[in-house]
């Protein structure tokens, strides 16, 4: 079994957290030691992060980091689609996605799209490769509940997230190392803190195959 971490490092991110470390000396009649306590201030889009439909107010379906079903996040079978798009290549269409998967595959809840090959999202001009309307329609039609992708919206802001969220589909953004995955079905786990009311937060994504 191989395990691959698909999580971007916080280091150097424009949304990198501010980390305050404090030492706390504790002493009793039986022991003494110095505890190390952290105060974290970070953006919901720090590193790799998950968006629930409520990230857009108009599509909020009540799903949060507290109540999203854990069984839909832990070791869930996922389809993997791979392309080798270059910066500026434009749209990935529904027909492209359809051709990339065998028709007789086992149905999955999660779709992983590695559109950029060995590149990570930050290696190309921002939003210069994106999912077209037909690609979004294909994803919805195939009943995925979660998409992990290195591309989403275009520079024209044509509504990729709005359409996915309206269909109840959550998204994981800014994953890395997708090129290491085999082009077959894998097991995927998405981990994050169980936080009330929050509809966007950093996460850790782990693939198993």
JSON list of C-alpha atoms in Angstrom, two decimals:
[
{"chain": "A", "resi": 1, "resn": "UNK", "atom": "CA", "xyz": [0.00, 0.00, 0.00]},
{"chain": "A", "resi": 2, "resn": "UNK", "atom": "CA", "xyz": [1.20, 3.51, -0.88]},
{"chain": "A", "resi": 3, "resn": "UNK", "atom": "CA", "xyz": [0.12, 6.65, 0.97]},
{"chain": "A", "resi": 4, "resn": "UNK", "atom": "CA", "xyz": [0.55, 10.06, -0.67]},
{"chain": "A", "resi": 5, "resn": "UNK", "atom": "CA", "xyz": [0.03, 13.40, 1.06]},
{"chain": "A", "resi": 6, "resn": "UNK", "atom": "CA", "xyz": [-1.75, 15.82, -1.27]},
{"chain": "A", "resi": 7, "resn": "UNK", "atom": "CA", "xyz": [-1.56, 18.78, 1.10]},
{"chain": "A", "resi": 8, "resn": "UNK", "atom": "CA", "xyz": [0.16, 22.07, 0.32]},
{"chain": "A", "resi": 9, "resn": "UNK", "atom": "CA", "xyz": [2.56, 23.47, 2.90]},
{"chain": "A", "resi": 10, "resn": "UNK", "atom": "CA", "xyz": [1.56, 26.73, 4.58]},
{"chain": "A", "resi": 11, "resn": "UNK", "atom": "CA", "xyz": [5.11, 28.07, 4.16]},
{"chain": "A", "resi": 12, "resn": "UNK", "atom": "CA", "xyz": [5.33, 31.12, 1.93]},
{"chain": "A", "resi": 13, "resn": "UNK", "atom": "CA", "xyz": [1.58, 31.29, 1.38]},
{"chain": "A", "resi": 14, "resn": "UNK", "atom": "CA", "xyz": [-0.09, 34.70, 1.14]},
{"chain": "A", "resi": 15, "resn": "UNK", "atom": "CA", "xyz": [-2.62, 33.20, 3.56]},
{"chain": "A", "resi": 16, "resn": "UNK", "atom": "CA", "xyz": [0.04, 31.72, 5.85]},
{"chain": "A", "resi": 17, "resn": "UNK", "atom": "CA", "xyz": [-1.02, 31.60, 9.49]},
{"chain": "A", "resi": 18, "resn": "UNK", "atom": "CA", "xyz": [0.39, 33.79, 12.19]},
{"chain": "A", "resi": 19, "resn": "UNK", "atom": "CA", "xyz": [1.72, 31.45, 14.86]},
{"chain": "A", "resi": 20, "resn": "UNK", "atom": "CA", "xyz": [2.33, 32.68, 18.38]},
{"chain": "A", "resi": 21, "resn": "UNK", "atom": "CA", "xyz": [4.16, 30.29, 20.68]},
{"chain": "A", "resi": 22, "resn": "UNK", "atom": "CA", "xyz": [4.04, 30.71, 24.42]},
{"chain": "A", "resi": 23, "resn": "UNK", "atom": "CA", "xyz": [5.81, 28.75, 27.16]},
{"chain": "A", "resi": 24, "resn": "UNK", "atom": "CA", "xyz": [3.89, 28.03, 30.33]},
{"chain": "A", "resi": 25, "resn": "UNK", "atom": "CA", "xyz": [5.72, 26.79, 33.43]},
{"chain": "A", "resi": 26, "resn": "UNK", "atom": "CA", "xyz": [3.65, 24.33, 35.46]},
{"chain": "A", "resi": 27, "resn": "UNK", "atom": "CA", "xyz": [4.55, 23.00, 38.86]},
{"chain": "A", "resi": 28, "resn": "UNK", "atom": "CA", "xyz": [2.91, 20.87, 41.55]},
{"chain": "A", "resi": 29, "resn": "UNK", "atom": "CA", "xyz": [4.09, 18.96, 44.59]},
{"chain": "A", "resi": 30, "resn": "UNK", "atom": "CA", "xyz": [4.81, 15.95, 42.36]},
{"chain": "A", "resi": 31, "resn": "UNK", "atom": "CA", "xyz": [6.14, 17.37, 39.10]},
{"chain": "A", "resi": 32, "resn": "UNK", "atom": "CA", "xyz": [7.13, 20.41, 37.11]},
{"chain": "A", "resi": 33, "resn": "UNK", "atom": "CA", "xyz": [7.49, 21.06, 33.40]},
{"chain": "A", "resi": 34, "resn": "UNK", "atom": "CA", "xyz": [7.13, 23.72, 30.70]},
{"chain": "A", "resi": 35, "resn": "UNK", "atom": "CA", "xyz": [4.09, 23.47, 28.45]},
{"chain": "A", "resi": 36, "resn": "UNK", "atom": "CA", "xyz": [4.20, 24.95, 24.96]},
{"chain": "A", "resi": 37, "resn": "UNK", "atom": "CA", "xyz": [0.94, 26.63, 23.90]},
{"chain": "A", "resi": 38, "resn": "UNK", "atom": "CA", "xyz": [0.09, 27.99, 20.43]},
{"chain": "A", "resi": 39, "resn": "UNK", "atom": "CA", "xyz": [-2.25, 30.73, 19.31]},
{"chain": "A", "resi": 40, "resn": "UNK", "atom": "CA", "xyz": [-3.07, 30.46, 15.60]},
{"chain": "A", "resi": 41, "resn": "UNK", "atom": "CA", "xyz": [-4.52, 33.13, 13.34]},
{"chain": "A", "resi": 42, "resn": "UNK", "atom": "CA", "xyz": [-5.12, 32.00, 9.76]},
{"chain": "A", "resi": 43, "resn": "UNK", "atom": "CA", "xyz": [-7.32, 32.43, 6.71]},
{"chain": "A", "resi": 44, "resn": "UNK", "atom": "CA", "xyz": [-9.78, 29.77, 5.57]},
{"chain": "A", "resi": 45, "resn": "UNK", "atom": "CA", "xyz": [-7.77, 29.53, 2.34]},
{"chain": "A", "resi": 46, "resn": "UNK", "atom": "CA", "xyz": [-4.42, 28.74, 3.96]},
{"chain": "A", "resi": 47, "resn": "UNK", "atom": "CA", "xyz": [-2.60, 25.91, 2.19]},
{"chain": "A", "resi": 48, "resn": "UNK", "atom": "CA", "xyz": [-4.91, 23.20, 0.87]},
{"chain": "A", "resi": 49, "resn": "UNK", "atom": "CA", "xyz": [-8.48, 23.89, 1.95]},
{"chain": "A", "resi": 50, "resn": "UNK", "atom": "CA", "xyz": [-12.02, 22.54, 1.71]},
{"chain": "A", "resi": 51, "resn": "UNK", "atom": "CA", "xyz": [-15.07, 24.56, 0.70]},
{"chain": "A", "resi": 52, "resn": "UNK", "atom": "CA", "xyz": [-18.56, 23.46, 1.63]},
{"chain": "A", "resi": 53, "resn": "UNK", "atom": "CA", "xyz": [-21.50, 24.90, -0.35]},
{"chain": "A", "resi": 54, "resn": "UNK", "atom": "CA", "xyz": [-22.01, 27.51, 2.37]},
{"chain": "A", "resi": 55, "resn": "UNK", "atom": "CA", "xyz": [-18.77, 29.19, 1.26]},
{"chain": "A", "resi": 56, "resn": "UNK", "atom": "CA", "xyz": [-21.19, 31.03, -1.04]},
{"chain": "A", "resi": 57, "resn": "UNK", "atom": "CA", "xyz": [-24.06, 32.47, 1.00]},
{"chain": "A", "resi": 58, "resn": "UNK", "atom": "CA", "xyz": [-26.65, 31.81, -1.73]},
{"chain": "A", "resi": 59, "resn": "UNK", "atom": "CA", "xyz": [-25.86, 28.07, -1.87]},
{"chain": "A", "resi": 60, "resn": "UNK", "atom": "CA", "xyz": [-25.51, 27.36, 1.85]},
{"chain": "A", "resi": 61, "resn": "UNK", "atom": "CA", "xyz": [-27.00, 23.92, 2.52]},
{"chain": "A", "resi": 62, "resn": "UNK", "atom": "CA", "xyz": [-26.11, 23.80, 6.20]},
{"chain": "A", "resi": 63, "resn": "UNK", "atom": "CA", "xyz": [-22.99, 21.63, 5.81]},
{"chain": "A", "resi": 64, "resn": "UNK", "atom": "CA", "xyz": [-20.13, 22.73, 8.07]},
{"chain": "A", "resi": 65, "resn": "UNK", "atom": "CA", "xyz": [-16.81, 21.46, 9.34]},
{"chain": "A", "resi": 66, "resn": "UNK", "atom": "CA", "xyz": [-18.69, 20.26, 12.39]},
{"chain": "A", "resi": 67, "resn": "UNK", "atom": "CA", "xyz": [-21.56, 18.29, 10.84]},
{"chain": "A", "resi": 68, "resn": "UNK", "atom": "CA", "xyz": [-20.27, 17.07, 7.45]},
{"chain": "A", "resi": 69, "resn": "UNK", "atom": "CA", "xyz": [-20.58, 13.24, 7.53]},
{"chain": "A", "resi": 70, "resn": "UNK", "atom": "CA", "xyz": [-17.24, 11.72, 8.46]},
{"chain": "A", "resi": 71, "resn": "UNK", "atom": "CA", "xyz": [-18.10, 8.60, 6.46]},
{"chain": "A", "resi": 72, "resn": "UNK", "atom": "CA", "xyz": [-17.98, 10.79, 3.33]},
{"chain": "A", "resi": 73, "resn": "UNK", "atom": "CA", "xyz": [-14.44, 11.91, 4.18]},
{"chain": "A", "resi": 74, "resn": "UNK", "atom": "CA", "xyz": [-12.60, 8.85, 5.53]},
{"chain": "A", "resi": 75, "resn": "UNK", "atom": "CA", "xyz": [-11.21, 6.27, 3.08]},
{"chain": "A", "resi": 76, "resn": "UNK", "atom": "CA", "xyz": [-13.76, 7.02, 0.39]},
{"chain": "A", "resi": 77, "resn": "UNK", "atom": "CA", "xyz": [-13.23, 5.57, -3.08]},
{"chain": "A", "resi": 78, "resn": "UNK", "atom": "CA", "xyz": [-12.32, 8.24, -5.64]},
{"chain": "A", "resi": 79, "resn": "UNK", "atom": "CA", "xyz": [-11.93, 8.45, -9.42]},
{"chain": "A", "resi": 80, "resn": "UNK", "atom": "CA", "xyz": [-8.68, 9.95, -10.70]},
{"chain": "A", "resi": 81, "resn": "UNK", "atom": "CA", "xyz": [-8.56, 11.87, -13.99]},
{"chain": "A", "resi": 82, "resn": "UNK", "atom": "CA", "xyz": [-5.26, 13.18, -15.40]},
{"chain": "A", "resi": 83, "resn": "UNK", "atom": "CA", "xyz": [-4.37, 15.64, -18.12]},
{"chain": "A", "resi": 84, "resn": "UNK", "atom": "CA", "xyz": [-1.14, 17.53, -18.85]},
{"chain": "A", "resi": 85, "resn": "UNK", "atom": "CA", "xyz": [-2.38, 21.06, -19.41]},
{"chain": "A", "resi": 86, "resn": "UNK", "atom": "CA", "xyz": [0.01, 23.98, -19.72]},
{"chain": "A", "resi": 87, "resn": "UNK", "atom": "CA", "xyz": [-0.45, 27.53, -18.47]},
{"chain": "A", "resi": 88, "resn": "UNK", "atom": "CA", "xyz": [-2.99, 29.28, -20.69]},
{"chain": "A", "resi": 89, "resn": "UNK", "atom": "CA", "xyz": [-4.48, 26.11, -22.19]},
{"chain": "A", "resi": 90, "resn": "UNK", "atom": "CA", "xyz": [-8.00, 27.16, -21.25]},
{"chain": "A", "resi": 91, "resn": "UNK", "atom": "CA", "xyz": [-10.98, 24.92, -20.65]},
{"chain": "A", "resi": 92, "resn": "UNK", "atom": "CA", "xyz": [-11.26, 21.27, -19.68]},
{"chain": "A", "resi": 93, "resn": "UNK", "atom": "CA", "xyz": [-14.62, 20.15, -21.05]},
{"chain": "A", "resi": 94, "resn": "UNK", "atom": "CA", "xyz": [-17.16, 17.52, -20.10]},
{"chain": "A", "resi": 95, "resn": "UNK", "atom": "CA", "xyz": [-16.16, 15.43, -23.10]},
{"chain": "A", "resi": 96, "resn": "UNK", "atom": "CA", "xyz": [-12.57, 15.42, -21.85]},
{"chain": "A", "resi": 97, "resn": "UNK", "atom": "CA", "xyz": [-13.68, 14.11, -18.46]},
{"chain": "A", "resi": 98, "resn": "UNK", "atom": "CA", "xyz": [-15.96, 11.49, -20.02]},
{"chain": "A", "resi": 99, "resn": "UNK", "atom": "CA", "xyz": [-13.16, 10.13, -22.22]},
{"chain": "A", "resi": 100, "resn": "UNK", "atom": "CA", "xyz": [-10.75, 9.94, -19.29]},
{"chain": "A", "resi": 101, "resn": "UNK", "atom": "CA", "xyz": [-12.79, 7.41, -17.30]},
{"chain": "A", "resi": 102, "resn": "UNK", "atom": "CA", "xyz": [-13.89, 3.89, -18.28]},
{"chain": "A", "resi": 103, "resn": "UNK", "atom": "CA", "xyz": [-17.66, 3.61, -18.57]},
{"chain": "A", "resi": 104, "resn": "UNK", "atom": "CA", "xyz": [-17.80, 0.38, -16.56]},
{"chain": "A", "resi": 105, "resn": "UNK", "atom": "CA", "xyz": [-16.01, 1.79, -13.51]},
{"chain": "A", "resi": 106, "resn": "UNK", "atom": "CA", "xyz": [-17.42, 1.45, -10.01]},
{"chain": "A", "resi": 107, "resn": "UNK", "atom": "CA", "xyz": [-19.38, 4.55, -9.07]},
{"chain": "A", "resi": 108, "resn": "UNK", "atom": "CA", "xyz": [-17.54, 6.87, -6.66]},
{"chain": "A", "resi": 109, "resn": "UNK", "atom": "CA", "xyz": [-18.53, 9.82, -4.47]},
{"chain": "A", "resi": 110, "resn": "UNK", "atom": "CA", "xyz": [-15.23, 11.68, -4.96]},
{"chain": "A", "resi": 111, "resn": "UNK", "atom": "CA", "xyz": [-13.60, 12.93, -8.15]},
{"chain": "A", "resi": 112, "resn": "UNK", "atom": "CA", "xyz": [-9.90, 13.87, -8.30]},
{"chain": "A", "resi": 113, "resn": "UNK", "atom": "CA", "xyz": [-8.89, 16.00, -11.31]},
{"chain": "A", "resi": 114, "resn": "UNK", "atom": "CA", "xyz": [-5.17, 16.36, -12.00]},
{"chain": "A", "resi": 115, "resn": "UNK", "atom": "CA", "xyz": [-5.38, 18.71, -14.97]},
{"chain": "A", "resi": 116, "resn": "UNK", "atom": "CA", "xyz": [-1.85, 20.11, -14.64]},
{"chain": "A", "resi": 117, "resn": "UNK", "atom": "CA", "xyz": [0.20, 16.91, -14.66]},
{"chain": "A", "resi": 118, "resn": "UNK", "atom": "CA", "xyz": [3.34, 17.41, -12.57]},
{"chain": "A", "resi": 119, "resn": "UNK", "atom": "CA", "xyz": [2.61, 21.11, -12.08]},
{"chain": "A", "resi": 120, "resn": "UNK", "atom": "CA", "xyz": [0.90, 22.46, -8.98]},
{"chain": "A", "resi": 121, "resn": "UNK", "atom": "CA", "xyz": [-1.75, 25.23, -9.15]},
{"chain": "A", "resi": 122, "resn": "UNK", "atom": "CA", "xyz": [0.82, 27.93, -8.40]},
{"chain": "A", "resi": 123, "resn": "UNK", "atom": "CA", "xyz": [3.04, 26.84, -11.31]},
{"chain": "A", "resi": 124, "resn": "UNK", "atom": "CA", "xyz": [0.70, 28.34, -13.93]},
{"chain": "A", "resi": 125, "resn": "UNK", "atom": "CA", "xyz": [-0.96, 31.69, -14.58]},
{"chain": "A", "resi": 126, "resn": "UNK", "atom": "CA", "xyz": [-3.84, 31.83, -12.13]},
{"chain": "A", "resi": 127, "resn": "UNK", "atom": "CA", "xyz": [-7.13, 30.45, -13.52]},
{"chain": "A", "resi": 128, "resn": "UNK", "atom": "CA", "xyz": [-5.68, 30.10, -17.04]},
{"chain": "A", "resi": 129, "resn": "UNK", "atom": "CA", "xyz": [-6.76, 26.43, -17.06]},
{"chain": "A", "resi": 130, "resn": "UNK", "atom": "CA", "xyz": [-10.28, 25.83, -15.80]},
{"chain": "A", "resi": 131, "resn": "UNK", "atom": "CA", "xyz": [-13.43, 23.69, -15.82]},
{"chain": "A", "resi": 132, "resn": "UNK", "atom": "CA", "xyz": [-15.92, 24.66, -18.51]},
{"chain": "A", "resi": 133, "resn": "UNK", "atom": "CA", "xyz": [-19.69, 24.71, -18.04]},
{"chain": "A", "resi": 134, "resn": "UNK", "atom": "CA", "xyz": [-19.93, 21.30, -19.69]},
{"chain": "A", "resi": 135, "resn": "UNK", "atom": "CA", "xyz": [-17.32, 19.89, -17.28]},
{"chain": "A", "resi": 136, "resn": "UNK", "atom": "CA", "xyz": [-19.30, 21.18, -14.30]},
{"chain": "A", "resi": 137, "resn": "UNK", "atom": "CA", "xyz": [-22.49, 19.69, -15.76]},
{"chain": "A", "resi": 138, "resn": "UNK", "atom": "CA", "xyz": [-20.71, 16.34, -16.23]},
{"chain": "A", "resi": 139, "resn": "UNK", "atom": "CA", "xyz": [-19.55, 16.35, -12.59]},
{"chain": "A", "resi": 140, "resn": "UNK", "atom": "CA", "xyz": [-23.07, 17.09, -11.36]},
{"chain": "A", "resi": 141, "resn": "UNK", "atom": "CA", "xyz": [-24.61, 14.50, -13.66]},
{"chain": "A", "resi": 142, "resn": "UNK", "atom": "CA", "xyz": [-22.28, 11.83, -12.30]},
{"chain": "A", "resi": 143, "resn": "UNK", "atom": "CA", "xyz": [-23.44, 12.47, -8.73]},
{"chain": "A", "resi": 144, "resn": "UNK", "atom": "CA", "xyz": [-20.10, 13.30, -7.13]},
{"chain": "A", "resi": 145, "resn": "UNK", "atom": "CA", "xyz": [-20.34, 14.84, -3.66]},
{"chain": "A", "resi": 146, "resn": "UNK", "atom": "CA", "xyz": [-16.73, 16.07, -3.40]},
{"chain": "A", "resi": 147, "resn": "UNK", "atom": "CA", "xyz": [-14.23, 17.26, -6.01]},
{"chain": "A", "resi": 148, "resn": "UNK", "atom": "CA", "xyz": [-10.47, 17.52, -5.40]},
{"chain": "A", "resi": 149, "resn": "UNK", "atom": "CA", "xyz": [-8.94, 19.46, -8.28]},
{"chain": "A", "resi": 150, "resn": "UNK", "atom": "CA", "xyz": [-5.97, 21.62, -9.24]},
{"chain": "A", "resi": 151, "resn": "UNK", "atom": "CA", "xyz": [-8.24, 23.74, -11.49]},
{"chain": "A", "resi": 152, "resn": "UNK", "atom": "CA", "xyz": [-11.70, 25.26, -11.04]},
{"chain": "A", "resi": 153, "resn": "UNK", "atom": "CA", "xyz": [-12.75, 28.77, -12.04]},
{"chain": "A", "resi": 154, "resn": "UNK", "atom": "CA", "xyz": [-11.69, 30.83, -15.05]},
{"chain": "A", "resi": 155, "resn": "UNK", "atom": "CA", "xyz": [-10.41, 34.40, -15.08]},
{"chain": "A", "resi": 156, "resn": "UNK", "atom": "CA", "xyz": [-13.83, 35.40, -16.40]},
{"chain": "A", "resi": 157, "resn": "UNK", "atom": "CA", "xyz": [-15.46, 34.07, -13.22]},
{"chain": "A", "resi": 158, "resn": "UNK", "atom": "CA", "xyz": [-18.13, 32.06, -15.05]},
{"chain": "A", "resi": 159, "resn": "UNK", "atom": "CA", "xyz": [-19.59, 30.40, -11.97]},
{"chain": "A", "resi": 160, "resn": "UNK", "atom": "CA", "xyz": [-17.86, 27.06, -11.45]},
{"chain": "A", "resi": 161, "resn": "UNK", "atom": "CA", "xyz": [-18.13, 27.16, -7.66]},
{"chain": "A", "resi": 162, "resn": "UNK", "atom": "CA", "xyz": [-21.65, 28.60, -7.72]},
{"chain": "A", "resi": 163, "resn": "UNK", "atom": "CA", "xyz": [-22.90, 25.71, -9.87]},
{"chain": "A", "resi": 164, "resn": "UNK", "atom": "CA", "xyz": [-21.06, 23.00, -7.92]},
{"chain": "A", "resi": 165, "resn": "UNK", "atom": "CA", "xyz": [-22.21, 24.34, -4.56]},
{"chain": "A", "resi": 166, "resn": "UNK", "atom": "CA", "xyz": [-25.79, 24.73, -5.79]},
{"chain": "A", "resi": 167, "resn": "UNK", "atom": "CA", "xyz": [-25.70, 21.00, -6.56]},
{"chain": "A", "resi": 168, "resn": "UNK", "atom": "CA", "xyz": [-24.46, 20.25, -3.02]},
{"chain": "A", "resi": 169, "resn": "UNK", "atom": "CA", "xyz": [-20.92, 19.42, -4.13]},
{"chain": "A", "resi": 170, "resn": "UNK", "atom": "CA", "xyz": [-18.03, 20.41, -1.86]},
{"chain": "A", "resi": 171, "resn": "UNK", "atom": "CA", "xyz": [-14.54, 21.17, -3.19]},
{"chain": "A", "resi": 172, "resn": "UNK", "atom": "CA", "xyz": [-10.94, 20.78, -2.09]},
{"chain": "A", "resi": 173, "resn": "UNK", "atom": "CA", "xyz": [-8.72, 23.52, -3.53]},
{"chain": "A", "resi": 174, "resn": "UNK", "atom": "CA", "xyz": [-4.96, 23.88, -3.96]},
{"chain": "A", "resi": 175, "resn": "UNK", "atom": "CA", "xyz": [-3.98, 20.21, -3.63]},
{"chain": "A", "resi": 176, "resn": "UNK", "atom": "CA", "xyz": [-0.43, 19.20, -4.59]},
{"chain": "A", "resi": 177, "resn": "UNK", "atom": "CA", "xyz": [1.30, 15.98, -5.70]},
{"chain": "A", "resi": 178, "resn": "UNK", "atom": "CA", "xyz": [-1.71, 14.81, -7.69]},
{"chain": "A", "resi": 179, "resn": "UNK", "atom": "CA", "xyz": [0.64, 13.58, -10.42]},
{"chain": "A", "resi": 180, "resn": "UNK", "atom": "CA", "xyz": [1.88, 10.89, -8.04]},
{"chain": "A", "resi": 181, "resn": "UNK", "atom": "CA", "xyz": [-1.50, 9.17, -8.03]},
{"chain": "A", "resi": 182, "resn": "UNK", "atom": "CA", "xyz": [-2.19, 6.21, -10.29]},
{"chain": "A", "resi": 183, "resn": "UNK", "atom": "CA", "xyz": [-4.82, 6.73, -12.99]},
{"chain": "A", "resi": 184, "resn": "UNK", "atom": "CA", "xyz": [-7.27, 4.40, -11.33]},
{"chain": "A", "resi": 185, "resn": "UNK", "atom": "CA", "xyz": [-9.63, 4.44, -8.39]},
{"chain": "A", "resi": 186, "resn": "UNK", "atom": "CA", "xyz": [-7.99, 5.19, -5.04]},
{"chain": "A", "resi": 187, "resn": "UNK", "atom": "CA", "xyz": [-9.04, 5.67, -1.42]},
{"chain": "A", "resi": 188, "resn": "UNK", "atom": "CA", "xyz": [-9.10, 9.27, -0.24]},
{"chain": "A", "resi": 189, "resn": "UNK", "atom": "CA", "xyz": [-9.26, 10.80, 3.24]},
{"chain": "A", "resi": 190, "resn": "UNK", "atom": "CA", "xyz": [-9.84, 14.50, 4.01]},
{"chain": "A", "resi": 191, "resn": "UNK", "atom": "CA", "xyz": [-9.04, 15.64, 7.56]},
{"chain": "A", "resi": 192, "resn": "UNK", "atom": "CA", "xyz": [-9.76, 18.94, 9.32]},
{"chain": "A", "resi": 193, "resn": "UNK", "atom": "CA", "xyz": [-10.72, 20.33, 12.69]},
{"chain": "A", "resi": 194, "resn": "UNK", "atom": "CA", "xyz": [-14.34, 19.82, 13.74]},
{"chain": "A", "resi": 195, "resn": "UNK", "atom": "CA", "xyz": [-15.42, 23.48, 13.91]},
{"chain": "A", "resi": 196, "resn": "UNK", "atom": "CA", "xyz": [-18.99, 24.78, 14.23]},
{"chain": "A", "resi": 197, "resn": "UNK", "atom": "CA", "xyz": [-20.44, 27.14, 11.59]},
{"chain": "A", "resi": 198, "resn": "UNK", "atom": "CA", "xyz": [-17.28, 27.14, 9.44]},
{"chain": "A", "resi": 199, "resn": "UNK", "atom": "CA", "xyz": [-17.78, 26.42, 5.73]},
{"chain": "A", "resi": 200, "resn": "UNK", "atom": "CA", "xyz": [-14.18, 26.90, 4.55]},
{"chain": "A", "resi": 201, "resn": "UNK", "atom": "CA", "xyz": [-10.99, 25.84, 6.31]},
{"chain": "A", "resi": 202, "resn": "UNK", "atom": "CA", "xyz": [-7.54, 24.30, 5.77]},
{"chain": "A", "resi": 203, "resn": "UNK", "atom": "CA", "xyz": [-7.51, 20.53, 5.47]},
{"chain": "A", "resi": 204, "resn": "UNK", "atom": "CA", "xyz": [-5.14, 17.61, 5.02]},
{"chain": "A", "resi": 205, "resn": "UNK", "atom": "CA", "xyz": [-5.75, 15.27, 2.10]},
{"chain": "A", "resi": 206, "resn": "UNK", "atom": "CA", "xyz": [-4.28, 11.77, 1.99]},
{"chain": "A", "resi": 207, "resn": "UNK", "atom": "CA", "xyz": [-4.51, 9.26, -0.87]},
{"chain": "A", "resi": 208, "resn": "UNK", "atom": "CA", "xyz": [-4.13, 5.51, -0.44]},
{"chain": "A", "resi": 209, "resn": "UNK", "atom": "CA", "xyz": [-3.68, 2.94, -3.20]}
]
